[in-house]
Amino acid sequence: APHREAERGGGQQTLERVPLELSTTESWLDPFDWYAEMRENHPVRYDERRRVWDVFRYADAARILSDPMTFSSDPTRATELDLPEPEARGPLFETMLTSDGSRHDRLRGVVEESFRPRSLVPRAPHIRDVADDLLDDVVDRGEMDLIADFAYPLPVVVIAELLGVPTEDRPTFKRWSDTLVETPADTSEAGLEAFARERRRVDDELRAYFEAILDDRRTDPRDDLVSDIVHAESDGETLSHEEAVGFCILLLVAGNVTTTNLLGNAVRCLTAHPDAMARLAADPTLTTTAVEEVLRYRSPVQALVRVATRDVELAGADVHTGDAVVPWLGSANRDPAVFDAPDEFRIDRTPNSHLGFGRGTHYCLGAPLARLEARIALEQLFARVTDVERASTELDPVRSAFIYGVRSFPIRYRAHP
Ligand code: HEM
């Protein structure tokens, strides 16, 4: 197999490739002019290179997400995508995110209750303490990297505690998550092979890590999500072992990278709009709508993937059974057909029916948690510091075809007396 290895490397690539138009740093940091042009002139287009349909208008994206019978979330139904061989797919192929119909509902049902707003209310004071502890370490310094010092550790600690895994394993989680969401930097054959190998290694490590924790909770159940998952696995019907492992990994990864980027994107928006930042600092009740506006204006998830289950017409384009379709949430969220002055960042925008958390049956399970964390994080940040400004001019985007944010965001500020 060297040949086979290379095939797999290339296969893993297909879904993670960004369109050529977004392959420069500048365009991936600000794809919005390109989106505008596509919404106007090519609202649904086939990209031969990635072998997917790209969909740019709100109405079409919303229609796709609202019709899961026609647009499946299971990537293995795609005929034109080179997916990894079944034995190399890893546990993330077995989750609610990539399932349809009753299987999806069964999986989602296992943890749905724990993510409802009312289940999360009792956690708010603790999340505030975690945020404050992180800020204690950096407030007097007058500068920090918003990502490394605040936006990354906060959600990771929160989700690790919910799951019931040791928060000290944080640096390892980061390496794992980065490998799972990022696109290979080196696209030579050797580079792709190394990337695919690293990804399989991370799959194996994650599996071993969660198998040990699942084992532990089997004999020693606690009040945490891993114990709920073990419980659902133990009746022999609700969850298979493979699904239980995939479940843990999904919750760790989905709740982590996305919320980090929401916080990073929020402070990126606010430092670019000092008037909005001043208003928010003076009136924290605006935080709720401000978070929604960040989700719309710089959406942490820019694109999703679906597979057509029948021949269907989409804004004049003939999509065939088995074709992969990519609704661009980040573009839908700037569609002037839906949003008044879509390129203006308005922290009090209402209504704001953005697609930042998706729509329909797969609507983000963690949305209430992400909203709570983001609100608390911004409230605490502006309660403790003032005069926040960017401390570097360069920005380095997260290298991913779906996740949108910056890898670091140095800021300067003054501590409130
Ligand atoms: C699904 C975005 C935070 C767990 C989704 C989807 C989006 C999304 C767009 C839809 C995927 C699809 O339709 O294919 C975000 C954003 C977040 C965030 C922008 C933060 C700002 C979280 C958190 C968790 C979480 C904190 C929880 C740990 C999930 C899960 C799904 C999901 C499990 C799959 C739901 C399903 O398939 O039914 N998220 N998410 N997310 N999200 Fe989030």
Coordinates of C-alpha atoms and ligand atoms in Angstrom, one line a residue:
A1 CA 0.0 0.0 0.0
P2 CA 1.7 3.3 -0.6
H3 CA -0.7 3.8 -3.4
R4 CA -3.7 3.1 -1.2
E5 CA -2.3 5.5 1.4
A6 CA -2.1 8.2 -1.2
E7 CA -5.7 7.6 -2.3
R8 CA -6.9 7.9 1.2
G9 CA -5.0 11.1 1.7
G10 CA -6.6 12.5 -1.3
G11 CA -10.0 11.2 -0.3
Q12 CA -9.9 12.8 3.1
Q13 CA -9.1 16.0 1.3
T14 CA -12.2 16.4 -0.8
L15 CA -14.6 17.7 1.8
E16 CA -12.0 19.8 3.6
R17 CA -10.9 21.7 0.5
V18 CA -11.8 25.4 0.4
P19 CA -12.9 26.9 -2.9
L20 CA -10.0 28.3 -4.8
E21 CA -11.5 31.8 -4.4
L22 CA -11.0 31.5 -0.7
S23 CA -7.5 30.1 -0.8
T24 CA -5.6 33.3 0.1
T25 CA -5.3 34.5 3.6
E26 CA -7.1 37.8 2.8
S27 CA -10.1 36.1 1.2
W28 CA -10.5 33.6 4.0
L29 CA -10.3 36.4 6.6
D30 CA -13.0 38.3 4.7
P31 CA -14.9 36.2 2.2
F32 CA -17.9 38.5 2.1
D33 CA -17.2 40.4 -1.1
W34 CA -16.9 37.1 -2.9
Y35 CA -20.1 35.8 -1.3
A36 CA -21.9 39.0 -2.5
E37 CA -20.8 38.4 -6.0
M38 CA -21.8 34.8 -6.0
R39 CA -25.3 35.6 -4.5
E40 CA -25.8 38.0 -7.3
N41 CA -24.4 36.1 -10.3
H42 CA -23.9 32.4 -9.4
P43 CA -26.3 31.7 -6.5
V44 CA -25.9 27.9 -7.1
R45 CA -22.7 26.7 -8.8
Y46 CA -20.9 23.4 -9.3
D47 CA -17.2 23.4 -8.3
E48 CA -15.5 20.8 -10.5
R49 CA -12.5 20.8 -8.4
R50 CA -14.2 20.0 -5.1
R51 CA -17.1 18.2 -6.8
V52 CA -19.8 20.0 -4.8
W53 CA -22.6 22.4 -5.4
D54 CA -22.0 25.7 -3.6
V55 CA -25.2 27.5 -2.5
F56 CA -25.0 31.2 -1.5
R57 CA -28.5 32.6 -1.0
Y58 CA -30.4 32.5 2.3
A59 CA -33.6 31.1 0.8
D60 CA -31.8 28.2 -0.8
A61 CA -29.6 27.4 2.2
A62 CA -32.7 27.5 4.5
R63 CA -34.6 25.3 2.1
I64 CA -31.8 22.7 2.1
L65 CA -31.6 22.6 5.8
S66 CA -35.3 22.4 6.3
D67 CA -35.7 19.4 4.0
P68 CA -33.6 16.5 5.4
M69 CA -35.4 13.9 3.4
T70 CA -34.1 15.5 0.2
F71 CA -30.8 16.7 1.6
S72 CA -29.2 14.0 3.8
S73 CA -26.5 14.7 6.4
D74 CA -24.9 11.3 5.7
P75 CA -21.7 12.0 3.6
T76 CA -21.4 8.3 2.7
R77 CA -24.4 8.8 0.4
A78 CA -22.4 11.1 -1.9
T79 CA -21.4 9.4 -5.1
E80 CA -18.7 11.9 -6.2
L81 CA -16.8 12.4 -3.0
D82 CA -13.7 10.3 -2.2
L83 CA -14.5 9.4 1.4
P84 CA -12.0 7.4 3.5
E85 CA -12.4 3.6 3.3
P86 CA -15.0 2.4 5.9
E87 CA -12.3 1.0 8.2
A88 CA -10.5 4.4 8.1
R89 CA -13.5 6.6 8.8
G90 CA -13.1 7.0 12.5
P91 CA -15.8 7.4 15.2
L92 CA -17.0 10.8 14.0
F93 CA -18.7 9.1 11.1
E94 CA -21.1 7.5 13.6
T95 CA -22.7 10.5 15.2
M96 CA -26.0 12.4 15.1
L97 CA -24.3 15.1 13.0
T98 CA -23.9 12.6 10.1
S99 CA -27.2 10.6 10.7
D100 CA -30.7 11.1 9.3
G101 CA -34.2 10.3 10.5
S102 CA -34.9 7.9 13.4
R103 CA -31.2 7.2 14.0
H104 CA -30.5 10.9 14.3
D105 CA -33.4 11.4 16.7
R106 CA -32.4 8.4 18.8
L107 CA -28.8 9.7 19.2
R108 CA -29.8 13.3 19.9
G109 CA -32.4 12.2 22.4
V110 CA -29.6 10.7 24.7
V111 CA -28.3 14.2 25.7
E112 CA -31.0 16.6 24.5
E113 CA -32.3 17.3 28.0
S114 CA -28.9 18.3 29.4
F115 CA -28.5 21.0 26.8
R116 CA -31.9 22.7 27.3
P117 CA -31.7 26.3 28.6
R118 CA -33.4 25.3 31.9
S119 CA -30.9 22.5 32.5
L120 CA -28.0 25.0 32.0
V121 CA -29.3 27.8 34.3
P122 CA -27.7 26.2 37.4
R123 CA -24.4 26.1 35.6
A124 CA -24.2 29.9 34.9
P125 CA -22.5 30.9 38.2
H126 CA -19.8 28.4 37.8
I127 CA -19.2 29.4 34.1
R128 CA -18.8 33.0 35.4
D129 CA -16.3 31.8 38.0
V130 CA -14.3 30.0 35.3
A131 CA -14.3 33.1 33.2
D132 CA -13.2 35.2 36.1
D133 CA -10.4 32.9 37.1
L134 CA -9.0 33.1 33.5
L135 CA -9.3 36.9 33.6
D136 CA -7.6 37.1 37.0
D137 CA -4.4 35.7 35.4
V138 CA -4.2 38.4 32.7
V139 CA -6.1 41.5 33.7
D140 CA -3.2 43.3 35.4
R141 CA -0.9 42.5 32.5
G142 CA -2.6 44.9 30.3
E143 CA -2.4 42.6 27.3
M144 CA -3.3 39.0 26.4
D145 CA -3.9 36.8 23.4
L146 CA -7.7 36.7 23.6
I147 CA -7.7 33.2 22.0
A148 CA -5.0 31.4 24.0
D149 CA -5.8 33.1 27.3
F150 CA -9.6 33.3 27.3
A151 CA -11.6 32.1 24.2
Y152 CA -9.9 28.7 24.0
P153 CA -9.8 27.6 27.7
L154 CA -13.3 28.8 28.7
P155 CA -15.4 26.5 26.5
V156 CA -13.0 23.6 26.8
V157 CA -13.2 23.7 30.6
V158 CA -17.0 24.0 30.5
I159 CA -17.6 21.1 28.1
A160 CA -14.9 18.9 29.9
E161 CA -16.8 19.5 33.2
L162 CA -20.1 18.7 31.6
L163 CA -18.8 15.5 30.0
G164 CA -16.9 14.6 33.1
V165 CA -13.4 14.4 31.8
P166 CA -10.3 15.9 33.5
T167 CA -9.8 19.6 32.6
E168 CA -6.0 19.1 32.9
D169 CA -6.1 17.3 29.6
R170 CA -6.8 20.6 27.9
P171 CA -3.6 20.9 25.8
T172 CA -4.3 17.4 24.4
F173 CA -7.9 18.3 23.5
K174 CA -6.6 21.3 21.6
R175 CA -4.2 19.3 19.5
W176 CA -7.0 16.8 18.8
S177 CA -9.6 19.3 17.9
D178 CA -7.2 21.3 15.7
T179 CA -6.3 18.2 13.7
L180 CA -9.9 17.3 13.2
V181 CA -11.1 20.6 11.9
E182 CA -8.1 22.0 10.0
T183 CA -7.3 21.5 6.4
P184 CA -3.8 20.3 5.4
A185 CA -1.3 23.1 5.0
D186 CA 0.9 21.0 2.7
T187 CA -1.1 19.7 -0.2
S188 CA 1.7 17.7 -1.9
E189 CA 1.1 14.0 -2.0
A190 CA 3.5 13.5 0.8
G191 CA 1.9 16.3 2.8
L192 CA -1.6 14.8 2.3
E193 CA -0.4 11.4 3.4
A194 CA 1.2 12.8 6.5
F195 CA -2.0 14.7 7.3
A196 CA -4.2 11.6 6.8
R197 CA -1.8 9.6 9.0
E198 CA -1.9 12.2 11.7
R199 CA -5.7 12.3 11.6
R200 CA -5.9 8.5 12.0
R201 CA -3.5 8.7 14.9
V202 CA -5.7 11.3 16.5
D203 CA -8.8 9.1 15.9
D204 CA -7.0 6.3 17.7
E205 CA -5.9 8.4 20.6
L206 CA -9.4 9.9 21.0
R207 CA -11.0 6.4 20.9
A208 CA -8.6 5.1 23.5
Y209 CA -9.1 8.1 25.7
F210 CA -12.8 7.9 25.8
E211 CA -12.9 4.1 26.0
A212 CA -11.0 4.3 29.2
I213 CA -13.4 7.0 30.6
L214 CA -16.5 5.1 29.4
D215 CA -15.1 2.0 31.2
D216 CA -14.6 3.9 34.3
R217 CA -18.2 5.2 34.4
R218 CA -19.6 1.7 33.8
T219 CA -18.3 0.8 37.3
D220 CA -18.5 4.2 38.8
P221 CA -21.3 6.3 37.4
R222 CA -21.4 10.0 38.2
D223 CA -23.6 13.0 37.4
D224 CA -22.1 13.8 34.0
L225 CA -22.7 13.3 30.3
V226 CA -20.3 10.4 29.9
S227 CA -22.4 8.5 32.5
D228 CA -25.6 9.3 30.6
I229 CA -24.0 7.9 27.4
V230 CA -22.8 4.8 29.3
H231 CA -26.4 4.4 30.6
A232 CA -27.8 4.6 27.1
E233 CA -25.3 2.1 25.8
S234 CA -25.9 -0.4 28.6
D235 CA -29.5 -1.2 27.7
G236 CA -28.1 -2.7 24.5
E237 CA -30.5 -0.8 22.3
T238 CA -30.1 2.9 22.5
L239 CA -26.4 3.2 21.7
S240 CA -23.9 0.9 20.2
H241 CA -20.4 1.0 21.6
E242 CA -19.1 2.7 18.5
E243 CA -21.8 5.3 18.7
A244 CA -21.0 5.9 22.4
V245 CA -17.3 6.6 21.6
G246 CA -18.3 8.9 18.6
F247 CA -20.7 10.7 20.9
C248 CA -18.1 11.7 23.4
I249 CA -15.8 12.9 20.7
L250 CA -18.5 14.9 18.9
L251 CA -19.4 16.7 22.1
L252 CA -15.8 17.5 22.9
V253 CA -15.0 18.8 19.4
A254 CA -18.3 20.5 18.5
G255 CA -18.5 22.5 21.7
N256 CA -15.0 23.6 21.6
V257 CA -13.6 25.0 18.4
T258 CA -16.9 26.7 17.5
T259 CA -17.3 28.6 20.8
T260 CA -13.7 29.7 20.8
N261 CA -14.2 31.2 17.4
L262 CA -17.4 32.9 18.4
L263 CA -15.6 34.7 21.2
G264 CA -12.6 35.5 19.0
N265 CA -14.9 36.8 16.2
A266 CA -16.9 38.8 18.8
V267 CA -13.8 40.7 20.0
R268 CA -12.6 41.1 16.4
C269 CA -16.0 42.7 15.5
L270 CA -16.0 44.9 18.6
T271 CA -12.4 46.2 18.2
A272 CA -13.3 47.1 14.6
H273 CA -16.4 49.0 15.9
P274 CA -15.3 51.0 19.0
D275 CA -18.6 52.8 19.1
A276 CA -20.4 49.5 19.5
M277 CA -17.9 48.3 22.0
A278 CA -18.4 51.4 24.2
R279 CA -22.2 51.0 24.0
L280 CA -22.0 47.3 25.0
A281 CA -19.6 48.1 27.9
A282 CA -22.0 50.8 29.2
D283 CA -25.1 48.6 28.8
P284 CA -24.5 44.8 29.3
T285 CA -28.2 44.1 28.5
L286 CA -27.2 44.5 24.9
T287 CA -24.9 41.4 25.1
T288 CA -27.6 39.0 24.1
T289 CA -28.3 40.7 20.7
A290 CA -24.6 41.5 20.2
V291 CA -23.8 37.7 20.4
E292 CA -26.5 37.0 17.8
E293 CA -25.1 39.7 15.5
V294 CA -21.6 38.2 15.7
L295 CA -23.1 34.8 14.8
R296 CA -24.6 36.4 11.8
Y297 CA -21.8 38.9 10.8
R298 CA -18.8 36.6 11.3
S299 CA -20.3 33.1 11.6
P300 CA -18.0 30.6 13.3
V301 CA -19.4 27.9 11.0
Q302 CA -19.4 29.3 7.5
A303 CA -20.5 26.2 5.6
L304 CA -22.3 22.8 6.0
V305 CA -22.6 19.7 3.7
R306 CA -25.6 17.8 2.6
V307 CA -26.1 15.1 -0.1
A308 CA -29.1 15.1 -2.5
T309 CA -31.2 11.9 -2.1
R310 CA -33.1 12.5 -5.3
D311 CA -32.8 14.7 -8.4
V312 CA -33.9 18.2 -7.4
E313 CA -33.8 21.6 -8.9
L314 CA -32.1 24.3 -6.8
A315 CA -32.5 27.9 -8.0
G316 CA -32.4 26.7 -11.6
A317 CA -29.6 24.2 -11.2
D318 CA -30.2 20.5 -11.8
V319 CA -28.8 18.7 -8.7
H320 CA -28.6 14.9 -9.1
T321 CA -29.1 12.1 -6.6
G322 CA -25.8 11.6 -4.7
D323 CA -24.5 15.1 -5.4
A324 CA -22.9 16.9 -2.5
V325 CA -24.3 20.4 -1.7
V326 CA -22.7 23.0 0.4
P327 CA -25.0 25.7 1.9
W328 CA -22.8 28.7 2.8
L329 CA -24.2 30.0 6.1
G330 CA -21.8 32.9 6.1
S331 CA -23.2 34.1 2.8
A332 CA -26.8 33.4 3.7
N333 CA -26.3 35.6 6.8
R334 CA -25.3 38.6 4.6
D335 CA -28.1 38.2 2.2
P336 CA -29.8 41.6 1.6
A337 CA -33.0 39.8 0.7
V338 CA -33.3 38.9 4.4
F339 CA -31.2 41.4 6.4
D340 CA -31.4 45.2 6.3
A341 CA -27.9 46.6 5.6
P342 CA -26.4 43.2 5.9
D343 CA -22.8 44.4 5.9
E344 CA -23.4 46.7 8.9
F345 CA -22.5 45.3 12.3
R346 CA -25.4 46.3 14.6
I347 CA -25.3 45.0 18.1
D348 CA -29.0 45.6 18.7
R349 CA -30.2 44.1 15.4
T350 CA -33.7 42.6 15.8
P351 CA -35.1 40.5 14.3
N352 CA -32.0 38.5 13.5
S353 CA -32.9 35.1 12.0
H354 CA -29.4 34.1 11.1
L355 CA -28.4 30.6 10.2
G356 CA -25.3 30.6 12.3
F357 CA -26.5 27.5 14.3
G358 CA -28.0 25.9 11.2
R359 CA -31.8 25.2 11.0
G360 CA -34.1 22.2 11.2
T361 CA -33.5 18.8 12.8
H362 CA -29.7 19.3 13.1
Y363 CA -30.1 22.8 14.6
C364 CA -27.1 23.2 17.0
L365 CA -27.7 21.1 20.1
G366 CA -25.2 23.3 22.0
A367 CA -26.7 26.6 21.0
P368 CA -28.1 27.4 24.5
L369 CA -24.7 26.6 26.0
A370 CA -22.8 28.5 23.4
R371 CA -25.0 31.6 23.9
L372 CA -24.7 31.4 27.7
E373 CA -20.9 31.1 27.6
A374 CA -20.5 33.9 25.1
R375 CA -22.8 36.2 27.1
I376 CA -21.0 35.5 30.3
A377 CA -17.6 35.8 28.7
L378 CA -18.3 39.2 27.1
E379 CA -20.0 40.5 30.3
Q380 CA -17.1 39.5 32.5
L381 CA -14.5 40.8 30.0
F382 CA -16.0 44.3 29.9
A383 CA -16.7 44.3 33.6
R384 CA -13.0 43.9 34.2
V385 CA -11.2 45.8 31.5
T386 CA -11.7 48.9 29.4
D387 CA -10.1 50.6 26.3
V388 CA -9.7 47.2 24.6
E389 CA -7.8 47.5 21.3
R390 CA -6.0 45.2 18.9
A391 CA -2.3 44.8 19.7
S392 CA -1.2 43.5 16.3
T393 CA -2.1 44.2 12.7
E394 CA -1.6 40.7 11.3
L395 CA -4.4 38.1 11.4
D396 CA -3.9 34.4 10.8
P397 CA -7.1 32.6 9.9
V398 CA -8.1 29.2 11.2
R399 CA -7.3 26.8 8.3
S400 CA -10.5 25.0 7.8
A401 CA -13.1 24.8 5.1
F402 CA -16.0 25.2 7.6
I403 CA -14.8 26.8 10.7
Y404 CA -14.2 30.5 10.6
G405 CA -12.0 32.5 13.0
V406 CA -8.5 33.6 13.9
R407 CA -5.8 31.6 15.5
S408 CA -4.7 34.3 17.8
F409 CA -5.9 37.8 18.6
P410 CA -3.6 39.9 20.8
I411 CA -5.3 42.8 22.6
R412 CA -4.3 45.6 24.9
Y413 CA -6.6 47.1 27.6
R414 CA -6.7 48.8 31.0
A415 CA -7.9 47.0 34.1
H416 CA -10.9 48.6 35.7
P417 CA -9.9 50.1 39.0
Ligands
HEM1 C1 -24.8 21.2 15.2 C2 -22.8 25.6 15.1 C3 -21.5 25.3 19.7 C4 -22.9 20.7 19.7 C5 -24.4 22.5 14.8 C6 -24.8 23.0 13.5 C7 -24.2 24.3 13.5 C8 -23.5 24.5 14.7 C9 -24.2 25.2 12.3 C10 -25.6 22.4 12.4 C11 -24.8 21.3 11.7 C12 -25.6 20.7 10.6 O1 -26.8 21.1 10.4 O2 -25.1 19.9 9.8 C13 -22.3 25.9 16.3 C14 -21.8 27.2 16.7 C15 -21.4 27.1 18.0 C16 -21.7 25.8 18.4 C17 -21.6 28.4 15.8 C18 -20.8 28.1 18.9 C19 -20.7 29.3 18.7 C20 -21.8 24.0 20.1 C21 -21.7 23.6 21.5 C22 -22.0 22.2 21.5 C23 -22.5 21.9 20.1 C24 -21.2 24.4 22.7 C25 -22.1 21.3 22.6 C26 -21.3 20.7 23.2 C27 -23.5 20.4 18.5 C28 -24.0 19.2 18.1 C29 -24.6 19.3 16.8 C30 -24.4 20.7 16.4 C31 -24.0 17.9 18.9 C32 -25.3 18.2 16.0 C33 -26.8 18.3 16.2 C34 -27.5 17.4 15.3 O3 -27.0 16.7 14.4 O4 -28.7 17.2 15.6 N1 -23.7 23.4 15.5 N2 -22.3 25.1 17.4 N3 -22.3 23.0 19.3 N4 -23.7 21.3 17.5 FE1 -23.1 23.2 17.5

